[in-house]
Short mmCIF file of N, CA, C and O in Angstrom, two decimals:
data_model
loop_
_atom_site.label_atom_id
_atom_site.label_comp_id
_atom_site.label_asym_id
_atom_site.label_seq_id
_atom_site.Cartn_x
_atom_site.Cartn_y
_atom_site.Cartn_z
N UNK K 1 12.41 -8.49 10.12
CA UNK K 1 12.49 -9.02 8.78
C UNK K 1 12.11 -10.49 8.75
O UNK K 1 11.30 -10.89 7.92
N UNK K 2 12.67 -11.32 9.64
CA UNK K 2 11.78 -12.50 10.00
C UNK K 2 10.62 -12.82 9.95
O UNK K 2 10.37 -13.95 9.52
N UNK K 3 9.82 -12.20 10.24
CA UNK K 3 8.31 -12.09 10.46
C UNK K 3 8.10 -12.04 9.12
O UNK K 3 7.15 -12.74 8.77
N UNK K 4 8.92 -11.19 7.84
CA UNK K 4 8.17 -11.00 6.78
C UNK K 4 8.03 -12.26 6.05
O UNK K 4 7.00 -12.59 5.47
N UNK K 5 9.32 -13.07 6.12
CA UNK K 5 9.96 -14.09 5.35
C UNK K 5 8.79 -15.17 6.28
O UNK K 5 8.23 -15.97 5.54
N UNK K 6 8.44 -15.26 7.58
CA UNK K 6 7.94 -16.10 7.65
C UNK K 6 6.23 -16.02 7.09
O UNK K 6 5.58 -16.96 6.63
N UNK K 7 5.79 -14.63 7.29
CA UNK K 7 4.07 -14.82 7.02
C UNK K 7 4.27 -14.52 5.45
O UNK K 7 3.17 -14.71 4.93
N UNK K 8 5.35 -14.08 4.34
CA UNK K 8 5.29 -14.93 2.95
C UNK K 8 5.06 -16.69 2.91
O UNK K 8 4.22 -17.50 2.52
N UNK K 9 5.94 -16.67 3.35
CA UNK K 9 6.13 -18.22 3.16
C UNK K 9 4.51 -18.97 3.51
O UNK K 9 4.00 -19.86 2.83
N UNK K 10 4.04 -18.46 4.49
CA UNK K 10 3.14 -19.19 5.19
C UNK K 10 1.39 -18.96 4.20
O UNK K 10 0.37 -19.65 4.12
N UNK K 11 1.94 -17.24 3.44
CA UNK K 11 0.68 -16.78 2.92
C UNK K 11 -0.57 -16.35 3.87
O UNK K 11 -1.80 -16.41 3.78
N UNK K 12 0.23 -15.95 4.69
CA UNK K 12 -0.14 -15.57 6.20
C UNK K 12 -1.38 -14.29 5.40
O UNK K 12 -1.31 -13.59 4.39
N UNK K 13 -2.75 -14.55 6.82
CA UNK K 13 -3.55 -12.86 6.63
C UNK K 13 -3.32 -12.45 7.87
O UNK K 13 -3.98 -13.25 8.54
N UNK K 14 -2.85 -11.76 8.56
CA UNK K 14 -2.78 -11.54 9.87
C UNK K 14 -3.90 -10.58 10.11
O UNK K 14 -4.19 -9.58 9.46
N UNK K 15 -4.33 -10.94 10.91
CA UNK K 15 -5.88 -10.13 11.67
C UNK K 15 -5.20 -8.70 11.55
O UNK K 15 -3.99 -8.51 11.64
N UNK K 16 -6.45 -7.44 11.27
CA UNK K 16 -6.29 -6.76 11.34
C UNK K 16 -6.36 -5.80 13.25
O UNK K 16 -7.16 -6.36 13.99
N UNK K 17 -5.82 -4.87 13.74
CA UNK K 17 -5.97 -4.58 14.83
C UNK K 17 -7.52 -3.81 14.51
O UNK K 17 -8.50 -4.12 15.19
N UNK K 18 -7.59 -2.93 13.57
CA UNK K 18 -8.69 -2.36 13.83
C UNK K 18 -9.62 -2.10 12.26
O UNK K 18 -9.22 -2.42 11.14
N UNK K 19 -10.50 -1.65 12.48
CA UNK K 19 -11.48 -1.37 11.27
C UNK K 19 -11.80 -0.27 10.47
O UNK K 19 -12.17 0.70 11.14
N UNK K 20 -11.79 -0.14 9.56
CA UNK K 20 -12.34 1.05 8.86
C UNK K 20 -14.35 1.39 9.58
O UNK K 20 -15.45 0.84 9.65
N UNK K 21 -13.70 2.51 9.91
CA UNK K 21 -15.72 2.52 10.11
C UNK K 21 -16.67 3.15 9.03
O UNK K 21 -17.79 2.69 8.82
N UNK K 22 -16.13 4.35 8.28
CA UNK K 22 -16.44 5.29 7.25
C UNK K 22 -15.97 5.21 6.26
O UNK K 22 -15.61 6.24 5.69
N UNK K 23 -15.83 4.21 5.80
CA UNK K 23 -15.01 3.95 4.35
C UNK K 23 -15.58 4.95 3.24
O UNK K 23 -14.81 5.55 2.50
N UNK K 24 -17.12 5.10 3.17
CA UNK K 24 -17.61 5.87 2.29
C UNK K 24 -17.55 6.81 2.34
O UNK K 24 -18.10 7.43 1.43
N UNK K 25 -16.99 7.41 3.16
CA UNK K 25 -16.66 8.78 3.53
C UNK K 25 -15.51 9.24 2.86
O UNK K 25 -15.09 10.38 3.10
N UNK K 26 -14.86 8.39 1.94
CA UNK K 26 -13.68 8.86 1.14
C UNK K 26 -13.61 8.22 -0.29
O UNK K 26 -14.10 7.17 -0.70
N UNK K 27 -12.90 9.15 -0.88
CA UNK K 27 -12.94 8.78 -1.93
C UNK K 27 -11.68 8.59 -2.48
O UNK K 27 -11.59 7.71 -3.35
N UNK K 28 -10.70 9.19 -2.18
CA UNK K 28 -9.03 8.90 -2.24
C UNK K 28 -8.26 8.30 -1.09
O UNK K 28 -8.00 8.81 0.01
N UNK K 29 -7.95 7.07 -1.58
CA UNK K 29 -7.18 6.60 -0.52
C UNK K 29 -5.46 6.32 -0.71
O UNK K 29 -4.88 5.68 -1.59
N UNK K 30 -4.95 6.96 0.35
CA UNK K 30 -3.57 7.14 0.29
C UNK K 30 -2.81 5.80 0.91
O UNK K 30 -2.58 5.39 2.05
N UNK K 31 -2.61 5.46 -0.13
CA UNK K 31 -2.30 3.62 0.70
C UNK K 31 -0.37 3.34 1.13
O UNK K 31 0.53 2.95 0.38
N UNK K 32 -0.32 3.75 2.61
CA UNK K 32 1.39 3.50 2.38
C UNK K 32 2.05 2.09 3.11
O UNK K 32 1.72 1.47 4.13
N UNK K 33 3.09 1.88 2.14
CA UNK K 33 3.29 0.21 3.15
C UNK K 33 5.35 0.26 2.77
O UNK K 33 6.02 1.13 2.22
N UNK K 34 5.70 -0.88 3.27
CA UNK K 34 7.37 -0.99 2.84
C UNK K 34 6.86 -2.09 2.13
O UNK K 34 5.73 -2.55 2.28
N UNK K 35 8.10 -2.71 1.00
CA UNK K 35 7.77 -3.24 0.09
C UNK K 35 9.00 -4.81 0.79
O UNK K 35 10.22 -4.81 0.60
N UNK K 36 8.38 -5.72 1.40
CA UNK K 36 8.41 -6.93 1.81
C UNK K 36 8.77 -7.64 1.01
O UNK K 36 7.77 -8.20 0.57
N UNK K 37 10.05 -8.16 0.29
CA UNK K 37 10.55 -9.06 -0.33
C UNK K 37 9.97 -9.08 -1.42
O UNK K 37 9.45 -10.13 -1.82
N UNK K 38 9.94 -7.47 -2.44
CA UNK K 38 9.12 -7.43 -3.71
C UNK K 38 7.79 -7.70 -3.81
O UNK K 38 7.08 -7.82 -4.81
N UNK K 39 7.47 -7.80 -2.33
CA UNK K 39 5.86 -7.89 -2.71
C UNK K 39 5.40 -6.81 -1.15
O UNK K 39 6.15 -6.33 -0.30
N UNK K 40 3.74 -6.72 -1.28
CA UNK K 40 3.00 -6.16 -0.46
C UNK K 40 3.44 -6.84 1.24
O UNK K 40 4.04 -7.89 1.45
N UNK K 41 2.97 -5.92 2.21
CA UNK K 41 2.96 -6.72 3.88
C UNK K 41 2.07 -7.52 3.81
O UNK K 41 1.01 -7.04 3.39
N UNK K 42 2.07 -9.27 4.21
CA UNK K 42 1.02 -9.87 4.39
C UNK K 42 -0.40 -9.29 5.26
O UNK K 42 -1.55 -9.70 5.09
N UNK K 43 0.11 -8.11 6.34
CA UNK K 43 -1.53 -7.06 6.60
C UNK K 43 -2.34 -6.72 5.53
O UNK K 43 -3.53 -6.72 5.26
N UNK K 44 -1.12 -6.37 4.94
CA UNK K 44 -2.07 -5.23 3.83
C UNK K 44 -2.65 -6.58 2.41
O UNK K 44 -3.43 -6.10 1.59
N UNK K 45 -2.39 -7.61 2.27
CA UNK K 45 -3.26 -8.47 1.63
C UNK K 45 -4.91 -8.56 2.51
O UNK K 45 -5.96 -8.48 1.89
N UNK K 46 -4.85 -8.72 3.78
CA UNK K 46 -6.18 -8.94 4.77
C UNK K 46 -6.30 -7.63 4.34
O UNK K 46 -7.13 -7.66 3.44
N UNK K 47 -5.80 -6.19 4.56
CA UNK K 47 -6.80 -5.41 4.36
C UNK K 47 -7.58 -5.11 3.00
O UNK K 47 -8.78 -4.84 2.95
N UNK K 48 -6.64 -5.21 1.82
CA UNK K 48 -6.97 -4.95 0.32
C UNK K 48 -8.41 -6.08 0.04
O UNK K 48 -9.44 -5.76 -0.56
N UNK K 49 -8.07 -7.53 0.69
CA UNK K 49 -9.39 -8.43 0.57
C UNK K 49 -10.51 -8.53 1.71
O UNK K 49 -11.32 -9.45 1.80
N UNK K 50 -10.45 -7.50 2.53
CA UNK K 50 -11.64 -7.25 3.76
C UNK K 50 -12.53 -6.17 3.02
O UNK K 50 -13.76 -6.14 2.99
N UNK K 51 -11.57 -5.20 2.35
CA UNK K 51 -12.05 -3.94 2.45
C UNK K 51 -12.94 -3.65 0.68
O UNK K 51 -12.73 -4.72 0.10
N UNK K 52 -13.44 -3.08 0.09
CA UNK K 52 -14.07 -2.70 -1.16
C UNK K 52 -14.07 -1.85 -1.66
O UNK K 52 -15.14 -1.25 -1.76
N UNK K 53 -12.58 -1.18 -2.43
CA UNK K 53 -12.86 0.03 -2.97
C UNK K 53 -13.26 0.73 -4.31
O UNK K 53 -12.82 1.83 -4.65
N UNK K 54 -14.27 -0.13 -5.16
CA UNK K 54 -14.35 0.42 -5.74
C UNK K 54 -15.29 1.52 -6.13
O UNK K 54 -16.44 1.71 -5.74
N UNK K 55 -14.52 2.26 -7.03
CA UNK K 55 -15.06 3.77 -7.55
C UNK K 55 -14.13 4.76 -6.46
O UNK K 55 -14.34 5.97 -6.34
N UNK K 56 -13.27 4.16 -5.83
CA UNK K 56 -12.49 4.92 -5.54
C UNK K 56 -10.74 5.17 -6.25
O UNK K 56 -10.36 4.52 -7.22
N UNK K 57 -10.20 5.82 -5.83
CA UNK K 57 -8.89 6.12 -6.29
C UNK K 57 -7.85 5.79 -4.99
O UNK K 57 -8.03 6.17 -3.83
N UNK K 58 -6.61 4.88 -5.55
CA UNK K 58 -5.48 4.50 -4.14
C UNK K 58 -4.48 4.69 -4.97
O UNK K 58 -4.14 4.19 -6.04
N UNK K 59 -3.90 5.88 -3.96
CA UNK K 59 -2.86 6.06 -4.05
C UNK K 59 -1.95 5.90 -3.34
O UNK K 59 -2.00 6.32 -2.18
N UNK K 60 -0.82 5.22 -3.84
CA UNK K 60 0.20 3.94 -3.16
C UNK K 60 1.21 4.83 -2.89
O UNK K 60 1.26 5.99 -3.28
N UNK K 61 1.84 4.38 -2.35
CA UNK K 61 3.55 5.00 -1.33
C UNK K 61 4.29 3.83 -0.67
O UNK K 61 3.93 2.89 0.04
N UNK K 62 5.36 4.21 -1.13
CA UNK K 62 6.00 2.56 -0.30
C UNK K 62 7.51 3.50 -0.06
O UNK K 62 7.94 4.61 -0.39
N UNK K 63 8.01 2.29 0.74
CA UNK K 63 9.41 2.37 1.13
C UNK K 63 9.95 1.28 0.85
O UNK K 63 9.17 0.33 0.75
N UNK K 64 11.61 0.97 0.59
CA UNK K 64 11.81 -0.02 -0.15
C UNK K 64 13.98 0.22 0.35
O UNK K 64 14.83 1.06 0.66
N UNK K 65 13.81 -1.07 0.10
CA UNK K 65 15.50 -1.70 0.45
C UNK K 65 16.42 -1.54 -0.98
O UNK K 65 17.64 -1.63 -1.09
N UNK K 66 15.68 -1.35 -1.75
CA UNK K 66 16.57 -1.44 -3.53
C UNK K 66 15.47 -1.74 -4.58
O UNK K 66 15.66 -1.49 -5.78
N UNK K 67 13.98 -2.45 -3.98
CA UNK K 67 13.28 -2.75 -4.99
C UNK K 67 12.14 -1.57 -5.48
O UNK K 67 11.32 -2.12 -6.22
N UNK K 68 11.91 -0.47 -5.35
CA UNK K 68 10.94 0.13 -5.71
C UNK K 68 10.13 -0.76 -5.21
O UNK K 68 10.30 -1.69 -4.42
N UNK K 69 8.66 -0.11 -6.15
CA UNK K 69 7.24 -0.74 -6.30
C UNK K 69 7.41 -2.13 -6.47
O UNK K 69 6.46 -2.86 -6.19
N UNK K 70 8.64 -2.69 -6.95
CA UNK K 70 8.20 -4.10 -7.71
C UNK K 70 6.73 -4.40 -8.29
O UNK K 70 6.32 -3.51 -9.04
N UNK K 71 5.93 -5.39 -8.10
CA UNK K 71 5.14 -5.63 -8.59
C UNK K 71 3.75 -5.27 -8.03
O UNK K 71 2.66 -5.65 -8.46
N UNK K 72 4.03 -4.37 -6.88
CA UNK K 72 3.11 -3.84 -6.03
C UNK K 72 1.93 -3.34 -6.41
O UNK K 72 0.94 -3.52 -5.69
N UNK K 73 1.87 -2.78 -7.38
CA UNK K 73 0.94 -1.56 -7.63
C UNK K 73 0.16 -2.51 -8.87
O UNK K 73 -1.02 -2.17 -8.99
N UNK K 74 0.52 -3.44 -9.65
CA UNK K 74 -0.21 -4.47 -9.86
C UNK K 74 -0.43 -5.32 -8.67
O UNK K 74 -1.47 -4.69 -8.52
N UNK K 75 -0.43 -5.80 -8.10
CA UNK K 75 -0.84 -6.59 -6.87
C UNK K 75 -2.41 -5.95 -6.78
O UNK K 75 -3.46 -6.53 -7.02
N UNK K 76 -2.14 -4.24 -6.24
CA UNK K 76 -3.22 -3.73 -5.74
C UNK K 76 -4.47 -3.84 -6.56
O UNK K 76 -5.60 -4.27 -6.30
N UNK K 77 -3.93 -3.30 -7.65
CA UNK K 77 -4.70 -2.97 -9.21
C UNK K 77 -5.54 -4.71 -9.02
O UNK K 77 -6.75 -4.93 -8.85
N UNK K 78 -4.48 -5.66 -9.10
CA UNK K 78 -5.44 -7.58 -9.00
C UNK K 78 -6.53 -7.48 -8.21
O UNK K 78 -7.62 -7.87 -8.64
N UNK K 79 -6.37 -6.89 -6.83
CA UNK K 79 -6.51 -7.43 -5.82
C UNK K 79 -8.31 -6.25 -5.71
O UNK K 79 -9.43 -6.60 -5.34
N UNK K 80 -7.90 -5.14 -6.12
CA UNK K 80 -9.42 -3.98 -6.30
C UNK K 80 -9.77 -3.67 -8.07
O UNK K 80 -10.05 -2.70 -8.78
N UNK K 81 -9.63 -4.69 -8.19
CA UNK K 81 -10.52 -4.14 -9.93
C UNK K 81 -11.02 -3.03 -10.23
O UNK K 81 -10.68 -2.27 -11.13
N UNK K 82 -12.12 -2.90 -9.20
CA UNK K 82 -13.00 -2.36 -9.42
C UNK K 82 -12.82 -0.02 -9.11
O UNK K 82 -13.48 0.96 -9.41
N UNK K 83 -11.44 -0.34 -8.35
CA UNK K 83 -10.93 0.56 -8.30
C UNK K 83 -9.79 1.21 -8.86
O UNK K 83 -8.86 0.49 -9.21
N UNK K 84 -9.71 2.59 -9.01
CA UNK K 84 -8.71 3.28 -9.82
C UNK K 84 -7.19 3.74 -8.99
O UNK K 84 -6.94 4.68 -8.23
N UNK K 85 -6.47 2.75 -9.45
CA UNK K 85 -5.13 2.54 -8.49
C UNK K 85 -3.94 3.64 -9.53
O UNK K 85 -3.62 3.81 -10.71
N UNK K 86 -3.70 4.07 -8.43
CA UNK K 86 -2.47 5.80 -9.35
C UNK K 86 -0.72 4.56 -9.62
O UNK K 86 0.04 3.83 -8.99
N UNK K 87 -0.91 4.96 -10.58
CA UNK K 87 0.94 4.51 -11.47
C UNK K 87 1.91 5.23 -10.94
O UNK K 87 3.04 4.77 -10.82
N UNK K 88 1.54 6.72 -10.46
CA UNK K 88 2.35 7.85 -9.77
C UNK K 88 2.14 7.87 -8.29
O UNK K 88 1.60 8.72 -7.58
N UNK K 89 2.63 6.86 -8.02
CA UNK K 89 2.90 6.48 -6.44
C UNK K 89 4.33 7.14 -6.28
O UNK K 89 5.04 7.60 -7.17
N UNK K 90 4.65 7.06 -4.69
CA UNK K 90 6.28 7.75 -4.50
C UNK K 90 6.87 6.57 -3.66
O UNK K 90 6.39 5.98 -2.70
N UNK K 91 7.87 6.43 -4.21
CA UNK K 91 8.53 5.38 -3.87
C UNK K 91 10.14 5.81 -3.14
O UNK K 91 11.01 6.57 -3.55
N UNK K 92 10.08 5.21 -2.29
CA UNK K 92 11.21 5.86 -1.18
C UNK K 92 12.14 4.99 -0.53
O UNK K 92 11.91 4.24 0.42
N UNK K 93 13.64 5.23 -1.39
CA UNK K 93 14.58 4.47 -0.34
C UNK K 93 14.69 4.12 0.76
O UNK K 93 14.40 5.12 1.43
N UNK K 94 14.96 3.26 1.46
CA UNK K 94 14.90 3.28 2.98
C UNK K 94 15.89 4.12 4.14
O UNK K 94 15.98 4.55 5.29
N UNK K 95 16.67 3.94 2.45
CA UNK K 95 18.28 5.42 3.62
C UNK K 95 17.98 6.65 2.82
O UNK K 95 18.74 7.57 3.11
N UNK K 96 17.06 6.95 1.88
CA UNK K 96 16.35 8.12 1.80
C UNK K 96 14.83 8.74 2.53
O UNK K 96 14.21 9.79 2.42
N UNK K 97 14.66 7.64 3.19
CA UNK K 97 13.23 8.53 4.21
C UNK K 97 13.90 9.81 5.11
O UNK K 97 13.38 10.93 5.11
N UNK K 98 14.75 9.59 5.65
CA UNK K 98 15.52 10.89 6.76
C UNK K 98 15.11 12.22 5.77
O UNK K 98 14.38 13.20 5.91
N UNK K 99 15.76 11.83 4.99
CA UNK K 99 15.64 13.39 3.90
C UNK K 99 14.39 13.27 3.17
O UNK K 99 14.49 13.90 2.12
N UNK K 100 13.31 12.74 3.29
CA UNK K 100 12.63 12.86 1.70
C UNK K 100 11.35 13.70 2.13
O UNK K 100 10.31 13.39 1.55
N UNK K 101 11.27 14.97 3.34
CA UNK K 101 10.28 15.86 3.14
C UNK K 101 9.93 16.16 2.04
O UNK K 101 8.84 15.88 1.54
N UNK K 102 11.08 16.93 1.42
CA UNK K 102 10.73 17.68 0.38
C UNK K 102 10.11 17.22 -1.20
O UNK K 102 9.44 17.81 -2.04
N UNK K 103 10.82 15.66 -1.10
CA UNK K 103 10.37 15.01 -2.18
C UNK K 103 8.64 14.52 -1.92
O UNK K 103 7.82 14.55 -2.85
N UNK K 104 8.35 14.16 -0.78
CA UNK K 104 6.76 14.26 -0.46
C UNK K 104 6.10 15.43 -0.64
O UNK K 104 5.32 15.38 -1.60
N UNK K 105 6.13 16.13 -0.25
CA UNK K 105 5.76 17.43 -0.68
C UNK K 105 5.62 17.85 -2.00
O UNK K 105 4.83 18.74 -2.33
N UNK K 106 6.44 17.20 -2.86
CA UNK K 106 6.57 18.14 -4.16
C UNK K 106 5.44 16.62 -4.98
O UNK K 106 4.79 16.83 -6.00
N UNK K 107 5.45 15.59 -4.46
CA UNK K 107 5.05 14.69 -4.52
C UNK K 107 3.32 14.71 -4.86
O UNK K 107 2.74 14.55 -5.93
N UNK K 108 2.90 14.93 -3.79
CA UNK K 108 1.86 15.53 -3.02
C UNK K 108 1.12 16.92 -3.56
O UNK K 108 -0.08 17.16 -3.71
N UNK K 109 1.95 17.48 -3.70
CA UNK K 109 1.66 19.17 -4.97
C UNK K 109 1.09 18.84 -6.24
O UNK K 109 0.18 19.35 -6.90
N UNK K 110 2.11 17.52 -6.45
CA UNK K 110 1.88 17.04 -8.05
C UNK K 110 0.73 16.50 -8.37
O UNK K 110 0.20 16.72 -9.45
N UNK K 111 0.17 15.67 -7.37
CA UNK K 111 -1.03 15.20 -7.57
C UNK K 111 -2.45 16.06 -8.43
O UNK K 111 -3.19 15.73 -9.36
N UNK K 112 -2.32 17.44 -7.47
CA UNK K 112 -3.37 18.14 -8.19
C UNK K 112 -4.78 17.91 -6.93
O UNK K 112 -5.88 18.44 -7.08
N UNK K 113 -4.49 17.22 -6.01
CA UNK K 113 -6.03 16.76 -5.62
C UNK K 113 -6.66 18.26 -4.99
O UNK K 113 -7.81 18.33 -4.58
#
């Protein structure tokens, strides 16, 4: 949790370990992260501004301490204009991941893809 509080503070991009090679090769992207002091992981800022999705669709998933999405899913929406970011993301307690197969699943069904 340290780490988070410090690369906020700092507005940290931390290098990514590795690269997308086929990005065009998709067209739905399933974007999952924990939700870092009401906001996105400072990774996932380097990846959202490395990467270019638009004309695609991201669909978000997070895990979270009490805050939901917070302001997340606008973050993303700022951060890819040009892409179509889903409102029906699943958002997951952190002392509800043990149990939440079934809620992914039904999650996941709902989509339709």
């Amino acid at each position: 949790m340290e780490t988070a509080y410090e690369e906020l503070a700092d507005d940290a991009r931390p290098e990514l370990a590795s690269q997308i090679e086929n990005l065009d090769n998709y067209d739905v992207i399933f974007m999952g992260y924990p939700n870092w002091n009401s906001d996105l992981p400072m990774p996932l800022y380097t990846f959202l501004e490395e990467y270019d999705f638009s004309g695609k669709t991201i669909i978000p998933f997070t895990t979270h301490g009490g805050s939901g999405f917070s302001g997340t899913i606008r973050t993303i929406q700022e951060l890819q204009p040009d892409a179509t970011v889903s409102e029906d993301g699943l958002s997951i307690s952190r002392n509800s991941v043990p149990d939440a197969q079934g809620n992914v699943a039904d999650w996941i069904a709902g989509l339709n893809l």
